[in-house]
């Protein structure tokens, strides 16, 4: 977005600042200035001169000698007479030139001796310091200055179409400035152009009025927008045109007005200079008005020759697949059903929001003009422009999502300019086809929350003064801030806080500590659990991996997932990178197995990997709400280690989270991708938080892993409420412990977990520890049995235990174990 500062000052007349001050303050208040350029850079001592005589050079056929009047009225004289080298008594200077487009009486820009110009005709890079013009002689004839072309003044014919292709710029007769006055100012070059970096949420600042409003609020000045009043003729717009919108989802508002008795002519100098400074080439009054309003209001407009609109009817509808349309640039564009078109009763006449058609363009013979100002669906315009390969200034505005209320204001402004510039007669009324406009956003006004959010102590009145400068009104009865429609970025308290901070000055906000748990450096419980998981895994030799959340639809088959399993109910991505990345994972194991397979193919030995991954579990399909996104600790390994190595890592992780009681491993987790006899559920207090086991041989083959591999998957979100990070102090034992060892003959159908659970449930509160210290299987035991030896330690924290108490506890334990089918070994 580029704006000349003079145009901003037209709406903020009290704005008084240097270019650098404007740059700095606007940037600090949130309207970031990328850079600014002085249009009069290196232009010094350049005045308006009048050529009185033109004589042939005595020694050069291609040179002429001009007597130029450069001294005028004392009130308008730009350079004092005493500073003009070679000034004659009649107020003239002699200048030798090679220009061939001059006639006596022409009024031209003249750089006096000692002055400076920006560059020349050669089209090369302009000198950084410009070119100094000195008095001297050309082929023996004295010359005290130089007559200037538009290029030598640092501009071009694109911005000054009336300038000759080669030669000196001549001021138009109807707009000749005073002799001796500032020629740079007369050309509109005594100005600065500022380039802004506007964020996409500030659509209102893609306009001169929007930037001017920000400037007024920044500098504490009054913002005075143009007063729009359309003087209408006797005829009615409805007698000339009708409008039908067939796709209101893509066009929420379509405004149309008609101007008759149109006269194509040059635009006034002030309009041409503003457009040129903003980087738009002036063409004629009609085109310039639409461009001017687009820059001023940030609302693109289009003008149709009404005589080319069949049936005098506008129909807004989608194109058909395979349609072709010739745009104003004479290129044929291929369309599809998602491109919105502006049509008449017979044909397409424009691509909505992008460019008009060759078949309805404005010519010099136009008599009746139809103005269009509409609000189109932003994402649709962006996608359409990309598909047809045509991005224009208009499409760049529309794709950001415009304010529907702005369409009416802009079209009325255009009609006002048509009437003021005598371009035509405006008919009565406006055709306005629209969807119901959204009600104004209302945000509860809570000064105390804003102050807490910013760390400030601004008064309610200070905040309201900021809002008033930004045209945000205050409903005192409801205690709400009413947001105007052009501020689509304001939706909540934090947005109001940002406005207060911007215009009271970020540098005025005191340094304070945040008033939250973060003051003490706290992290969330889930972050603590994830960090414990990371530390434990690293301690056990696992390296962290990162895998994609996107997976192939073939993944469930590789993992042998049953057809009716929940894990097959996956979320499909609408625009995937490819078929291999077209669904969101419901399990983290595919990524882990893929990483293990990569390591195996590279012949890496003894690989251990872990990942804290996200899985995405839809609540229903097709999606009606966001899925359940859960964090998982996935562990995978092959090589050195076995099932119990993995189990030790899992137990260590749970212990690091303060989970030491009621942790169980129950056989058969029901996972198809794990070995049916070597897998287990991970339970805490009877609730499953994960599973682990050896990978199924068929799955290993599917992933081309040539040796046993093991997986564990723990749901971090289930661990968080069970974790306990509070330190618990236990003093040094004051009384002695008593221990008992027992060796049990155990059927293979009974697990060590069942035995330990039985012991703990029957040994009483004085059991301090239960430790399995020996496992034996062999000929002395018998087929189908194993020997497990346990050490049980008892201690009372208040007194010394008696032998009878321990014996009673052991009797109860042995009785329970006997019911489990176990016997003591002799």
mmCIF file with all atom_site columns, N, CA and C in Angstrom, residues 422-460:
data_model
loop_
_atom_site.group_PDB
_atom_site.id
_atom_site.type_symbol
_atom_site.label_atom_id
_atom_site.label_alt_id
_atom_site.label_comp_id
_atom_site.label_asym_id
_atom_site.label_entity_id
_atom_site.label_seq_id
_atom_site.pdbx_PDB_ins_code
_atom_site.Cartn_x
_atom_site.Cartn_y
_atom_site.Cartn_z
_atom_site.occupancy
_atom_site.B_iso_or_equiv
_atom_site.pdbx_formal_charge
_atom_site.auth_seq_id
_atom_site.auth_comp_id
_atom_site.auth_asym_id
_atom_site.auth_atom_id
_atom_site.pdbx_PDB_model_num
ATOM 1   N N  . UNK A 1 422 ? -18.019 17.392  -13.708 1.00 0.00 ? 422 UNK A N  1
ATOM 2   C CA . UNK A 1 422 ? -18.832 17.596  -14.914 1.00 0.00 ? 422 UNK A CA 1
ATOM 3   C C  . UNK A 1 422 ? -18.625 16.479  -15.933 1.00 0.00 ? 422 UNK A C  1
ATOM 4   N N  . UNK A 1 423 ? -18.498 15.269  -15.409 1.00 0.00 ? 423 UNK A N  1
ATOM 5   C CA . UNK A 1 423 ? -18.302 14.113  -16.292 1.00 0.00 ? 423 UNK A CA 1
ATOM 6   C C  . UNK A 1 423 ? -19.631 13.531  -16.762 1.00 0.00 ? 423 UNK A C  1
ATOM 7   N N  . UNK A 1 424 ? -20.729 13.807  -16.058 1.00 0.00 ? 424 UNK A N  1
ATOM 8   C CA . UNK A 1 424 ? -22.007 13.243  -16.430 1.00 0.00 ? 424 UNK A CA 1
ATOM 9   C C  . UNK A 1 424 ? -23.068 13.564  -15.401 1.00 0.00 ? 424 UNK A C  1
ATOM 10  N N  . UNK A 1 425 ? -24.269 13.093  -15.663 1.00 0.00 ? 425 UNK A N  1
ATOM 11  C CA . UNK A 1 425 ? -25.409 13.333  -14.785 1.00 0.00 ? 425 UNK A CA 1
ATOM 12  C C  . UNK A 1 425 ? -25.749 12.036  -14.059 1.00 0.00 ? 425 UNK A C  1
ATOM 13  N N  . UNK A 1 426 ? -25.887 12.113  -12.751 1.00 0.00 ? 426 UNK A N  1
ATOM 14  C CA . UNK A 1 426 ? -26.155 10.934  -11.932 1.00 0.00 ? 426 UNK A CA 1
ATOM 15  C C  . UNK A 1 426 ? -27.663 10.737  -11.820 1.00 0.00 ? 426 UNK A C  1
ATOM 16  N N  . UNK A 1 427 ? -28.125 9.527   -12.148 1.00 0.00 ? 427 UNK A N  1
ATOM 17  C CA . UNK A 1 427 ? -29.552 9.237   -12.021 1.00 0.00 ? 427 UNK A CA 1
ATOM 18  C C  . UNK A 1 427 ? -29.925 9.013   -10.561 1.00 0.00 ? 427 UNK A C  1
ATOM 19  N N  . UNK A 1 428 ? -31.222 9.074   -10.316 1.00 0.00 ? 428 UNK A N  1
ATOM 20  C CA . UNK A 1 428 ? -31.692 8.944   -8.940  1.00 0.00 ? 428 UNK A CA 1
ATOM 21  C C  . UNK A 1 428 ? -31.615 7.495   -8.458  1.00 0.00 ? 428 UNK A C  1
ATOM 22  N N  . UNK A 1 429 ? -31.190 7.344   -7.215  1.00 0.00 ? 429 UNK A N  1
ATOM 23  C CA . UNK A 1 429 ? -31.249 6.050   -6.564  1.00 0.00 ? 429 UNK A CA 1
ATOM 24  C C  . UNK A 1 429 ? -30.115 5.119   -6.939  1.00 0.00 ? 429 UNK A C  1
ATOM 25  N N  . UNK A 1 430 ? -30.082 3.995   -6.216  1.00 0.00 ? 430 UNK A N  1
ATOM 26  C CA . UNK A 1 430 ? -29.053 2.975   -6.403  1.00 0.00 ? 430 UNK A CA 1
ATOM 27  C C  . UNK A 1 430 ? -29.719 1.609   -6.370  1.00 0.00 ? 430 UNK A C  1
ATOM 28  N N  . UNK A 1 431 ? -29.316 0.754   -7.306  1.00 0.00 ? 431 UNK A N  1
ATOM 29  C CA . UNK A 1 431 ? -29.769 -0.638  -7.265  1.00 0.00 ? 431 UNK A CA 1
ATOM 30  C C  . UNK A 1 431 ? -28.897 -1.364  -6.254  1.00 0.00 ? 431 UNK A C  1
ATOM 31  N N  . UNK A 1 432 ? -29.497 -1.929  -5.235  1.00 0.00 ? 432 UNK A N  1
ATOM 32  C CA . UNK A 1 432 ? -28.736 -2.535  -4.136  1.00 0.00 ? 432 UNK A CA 1
ATOM 33  C C  . UNK A 1 432 ? -29.299 -3.918  -3.826  1.00 0.00 ? 432 UNK A C  1
ATOM 34  N N  . UNK A 1 433 ? -28.602 -4.964  -4.291  1.00 0.00 ? 433 UNK A N  1
ATOM 35  C CA . UNK A 1 433 ? -29.007 -6.341  -4.020  1.00 0.00 ? 433 UNK A CA 1
ATOM 36  C C  . UNK A 1 433 ? -28.025 -6.892  -2.991  1.00 0.00 ? 433 UNK A C  1
ATOM 37  N N  . UNK A 1 434 ? -28.530 -7.295  -1.836  1.00 0.00 ? 434 UNK A N  1
ATOM 38  C CA . UNK A 1 434 ? -27.604 -7.683  -0.768  1.00 0.00 ? 434 UNK A CA 1
ATOM 39  C C  . UNK A 1 434 ? -28.232 -8.711  0.150   1.00 0.00 ? 434 UNK A C  1
ATOM 40  N N  . UNK A 1 435 ? -27.362 -9.446  0.805   1.00 0.00 ? 435 UNK A N  1
ATOM 41  C CA . UNK A 1 435 ? -27.737 -10.303 1.911   1.00 0.00 ? 435 UNK A CA 1
ATOM 42  C C  . UNK A 1 435 ? -27.850 -9.423  3.169   1.00 0.00 ? 435 UNK A C  1
ATOM 43  N N  . UNK A 1 436 ? -28.568 -9.867  4.187   1.00 0.00 ? 436 UNK A N  1
ATOM 44  C CA . UNK A 1 436 ? -28.650 -9.056  5.416   1.00 0.00 ? 436 UNK A CA 1
ATOM 45  C C  . UNK A 1 436 ? -27.257 -8.748  5.967   1.00 0.00 ? 436 UNK A C  1
ATOM 46  N N  . UNK A 1 437 ? -27.007 -7.473  6.226   1.00 0.00 ? 437 UNK A N  1
ATOM 47  C CA . UNK A 1 437 ? -25.711 -7.084  6.759   1.00 0.00 ? 437 UNK A CA 1
ATOM 48  C C  . UNK A 1 437 ? -25.584 -7.539  8.210   1.00 0.00 ? 437 UNK A C  1
ATOM 49  N N  . UNK A 1 438 ? -24.379 -7.932  8.574   1.00 0.00 ? 438 UNK A N  1
ATOM 50  C CA . UNK A 1 438 ? -24.128 -8.384  9.941   1.00 0.00 ? 438 UNK A CA 1
ATOM 51  C C  . UNK A 1 438 ? -24.323 -7.240  10.923  1.00 0.00 ? 438 UNK A C  1
ATOM 52  N N  . UNK A 1 439 ? -24.841 -7.578  12.079  1.00 0.00 ? 439 UNK A N  1
ATOM 53  C CA . UNK A 1 439 ? -24.970 -6.579  13.128  1.00 0.00 ? 439 UNK A CA 1
ATOM 54  C C  . UNK A 1 439 ? -23.587 -6.180  13.638  1.00 0.00 ? 439 UNK A C  1
ATOM 55  N N  . UNK A 1 440 ? -23.503 -4.964  14.137  1.00 0.00 ? 440 UNK A N  1
ATOM 56  C CA . UNK A 1 440 ? -22.224 -4.472  14.642  1.00 0.00 ? 440 UNK A CA 1
ATOM 57  C C  . UNK A 1 440 ? -21.730 -5.349  15.793  1.00 0.00 ? 440 UNK A C  1
ATOM 58  N N  . UNK A 1 441 ? -20.435 -5.622  15.783  1.00 0.00 ? 441 UNK A N  1
ATOM 59  C CA . UNK A 1 441 ? -19.832 -6.404  16.865  1.00 0.00 ? 441 UNK A CA 1
ATOM 60  C C  . UNK A 1 441 ? -19.820 -5.572  18.139  1.00 0.00 ? 441 UNK A C  1
ATOM 61  N N  . UNK A 1 442 ? -20.208 -6.193  19.231  1.00 0.00 ? 442 UNK A N  1
ATOM 62  C CA . UNK A 1 442 ? -20.201 -5.519  20.530  1.00 0.00 ? 442 UNK A CA 1
ATOM 63  C C  . UNK A 1 442 ? -19.254 -6.279  21.457  1.00 0.00 ? 442 UNK A C  1
ATOM 64  N N  . UNK A 1 443 ? -18.365 -5.540  22.103  1.00 0.00 ? 443 UNK A N  1
ATOM 65  C CA . UNK A 1 443 ? -17.385 -6.153  23.000  1.00 0.00 ? 443 UNK A CA 1
ATOM 66  C C  . UNK A 1 443 ? -17.567 -5.553  24.393  1.00 0.00 ? 443 UNK A C  1
ATOM 67  N N  . UNK A 1 444 ? -17.770 -6.393  25.409  1.00 0.00 ? 444 UNK A N  1
ATOM 68  C CA . UNK A 1 444 ? -17.899 -5.852  26.780  1.00 0.00 ? 444 UNK A CA 1
ATOM 69  C C  . UNK A 1 444 ? -16.680 -5.003  27.143  1.00 0.00 ? 444 UNK A C  1
ATOM 70  N N  . UNK A 1 445 ? -16.946 -3.842  27.715  1.00 0.00 ? 445 UNK A N  1
ATOM 71  C CA . UNK A 1 445 ? -15.869 -2.914  28.077  1.00 0.00 ? 445 UNK A CA 1
ATOM 72  C C  . UNK A 1 445 ? -15.487 -3.156  29.527  1.00 0.00 ? 445 UNK A C  1
ATOM 73  N N  . UNK A 1 446 ? -14.301 -3.724  29.731  1.00 0.00 ? 446 UNK A N  1
ATOM 74  C CA . UNK A 1 446 ? -13.816 -4.076  31.073  1.00 0.00 ? 446 UNK A CA 1
ATOM 75  C C  . UNK A 1 446 ? -12.436 -3.456  31.271  1.00 0.00 ? 446 UNK A C  1
ATOM 76  N N  . UNK A 1 447 ? -12.380 -2.184  31.694  1.00 0.00 ? 447 UNK A N  1
ATOM 77  C CA . UNK A 1 447 ? -11.079 -1.504  31.852  1.00 0.00 ? 447 UNK A CA 1
ATOM 78  C C  . UNK A 1 447 ? -10.121 -2.248  32.769  1.00 0.00 ? 447 UNK A C  1
ATOM 79  N N  . UNK A 1 448 ? -10.658 -2.882  33.827  1.00 0.00 ? 448 UNK A N  1
ATOM 80  C CA . UNK A 1 448 ? -9.774  -3.576  34.756  1.00 0.00 ? 448 UNK A CA 1
ATOM 81  C C  . UNK A 1 448 ? -9.100  -4.776  34.078  1.00 0.00 ? 448 UNK A C  1
ATOM 82  N N  . UNK A 1 449 ? -9.817  -5.481  33.214  1.00 0.00 ? 449 UNK A N  1
ATOM 83  C CA . UNK A 1 449 ? -9.227  -6.608  32.495  1.00 0.00 ? 449 UNK A CA 1
ATOM 84  C C  . UNK A 1 449 ? -8.192  -6.129  31.484  1.00 0.00 ? 449 UNK A C  1
ATOM 85  N N  . UNK A 1 450 ? -8.483  -5.012  30.831  1.00 0.00 ? 450 UNK A N  1
ATOM 86  C CA . UNK A 1 450 ? -7.528  -4.458  29.864  1.00 0.00 ? 450 UNK A CA 1
ATOM 87  C C  . UNK A 1 450 ? -6.242  -4.069  30.579  1.00 0.00 ? 450 UNK A C  1
ATOM 88  N N  . UNK A 1 451 ? -6.367  -3.400  31.716  1.00 0.00 ? 451 UNK A N  1
ATOM 89  C CA . UNK A 1 451 ? -5.182  -3.017  32.481  1.00 0.00 ? 451 UNK A CA 1
ATOM 90  C C  . UNK A 1 451 ? -4.406  -4.240  32.961  1.00 0.00 ? 451 UNK A C  1
ATOM 91  N N  . UNK A 1 452 ? -5.131  -5.269  33.417  1.00 0.00 ? 452 UNK A N  1
ATOM 92  C CA . UNK A 1 452 ? -4.460  -6.498  33.872  1.00 0.00 ? 452 UNK A CA 1
ATOM 93  C C  . UNK A 1 452 ? -3.751  -7.170  32.706  1.00 0.00 ? 452 UNK A C  1
ATOM 94  N N  . UNK A 1 453 ? -4.367  -7.121  31.547  1.00 0.00 ? 453 UNK A N  1
ATOM 95  C CA . UNK A 1 453 ? -3.791  -7.743  30.360  1.00 0.00 ? 453 UNK A CA 1
ATOM 96  C C  . UNK A 1 453 ? -2.512  -7.021  29.926  1.00 0.00 ? 453 UNK A C  1
ATOM 97  N N  . UNK A 1 454 ? -2.531  -5.677  30.014  1.00 0.00 ? 454 UNK A N  1
ATOM 98  C CA . UNK A 1 454 ? -1.389  -4.872  29.555  1.00 0.00 ? 454 UNK A CA 1
ATOM 99  C C  . UNK A 1 454 ? -0.362  -4.615  30.655  1.00 0.00 ? 454 UNK A C  1
ATOM 100 N N  . UNK A 1 455 ? -0.772  -4.758  31.916  1.00 0.00 ? 455 UNK A N  1
ATOM 101 C CA . UNK A 1 455 ? 0.118   -4.381  33.004  1.00 0.00 ? 455 UNK A CA 1
ATOM 102 C C  . UNK A 1 455 ? 0.183   -2.869  33.189  1.00 0.00 ? 455 UNK A C  1
ATOM 103 N N  . UNK A 1 456 ? -0.966  -2.187  32.972  1.00 0.00 ? 456 UNK A N  1
ATOM 104 C CA . UNK A 1 456 ? -1.034  -0.731  33.059  1.00 0.00 ? 456 UNK A CA 1
ATOM 105 C C  . UNK A 1 456 ? -2.099  -0.336  34.075  1.00 0.00 ? 456 UNK A C  1
ATOM 106 N N  . UNK A 1 457 ? -2.257  0.970   34.262  1.00 0.00 ? 457 UNK A N  1
ATOM 107 C CA . UNK A 1 457 ? -3.319  1.469   35.141  1.00 0.00 ? 457 UNK A CA 1
ATOM 108 C C  . UNK A 1 457 ? -4.034  2.646   34.482  1.00 0.00 ? 457 UNK A C  1
ATOM 109 N N  . UNK A 1 458 ? -4.329  2.523   33.184  1.00 0.00 ? 458 UNK A N  1
ATOM 110 C CA . UNK A 1 458 ? -5.026  3.587   32.464  1.00 0.00 ? 458 UNK A CA 1
ATOM 111 C C  . UNK A 1 458 ? -6.446  3.732   32.990  1.00 0.00 ? 458 UNK A C  1
ATOM 112 N N  . UNK A 1 459 ? -6.916  4.953   33.003  1.00 0.00 ? 459 UNK A N  1
ATOM 113 C CA . UNK A 1 459 ? -8.278  5.206   33.453  1.00 0.00 ? 459 UNK A CA 1
ATOM 114 C C  . UNK A 1 459 ? -9.269  4.841   32.354  1.00 0.00 ? 459 UNK A C  1
ATOM 115 N N  . UNK A 1 460 ? -10.510 4.691   32.754  1.00 0.00 ? 460 UNK A N  1
ATOM 116 C CA . UNK A 1 460 ? -11.592 4.399   31.798  1.00 0.00 ? 460 UNK A CA 1
ATOM 117 C C  . UNK A 1 460 ? -11.693 5.507   30.766  1.00 0.00 ? 460 UNK A C  1
#
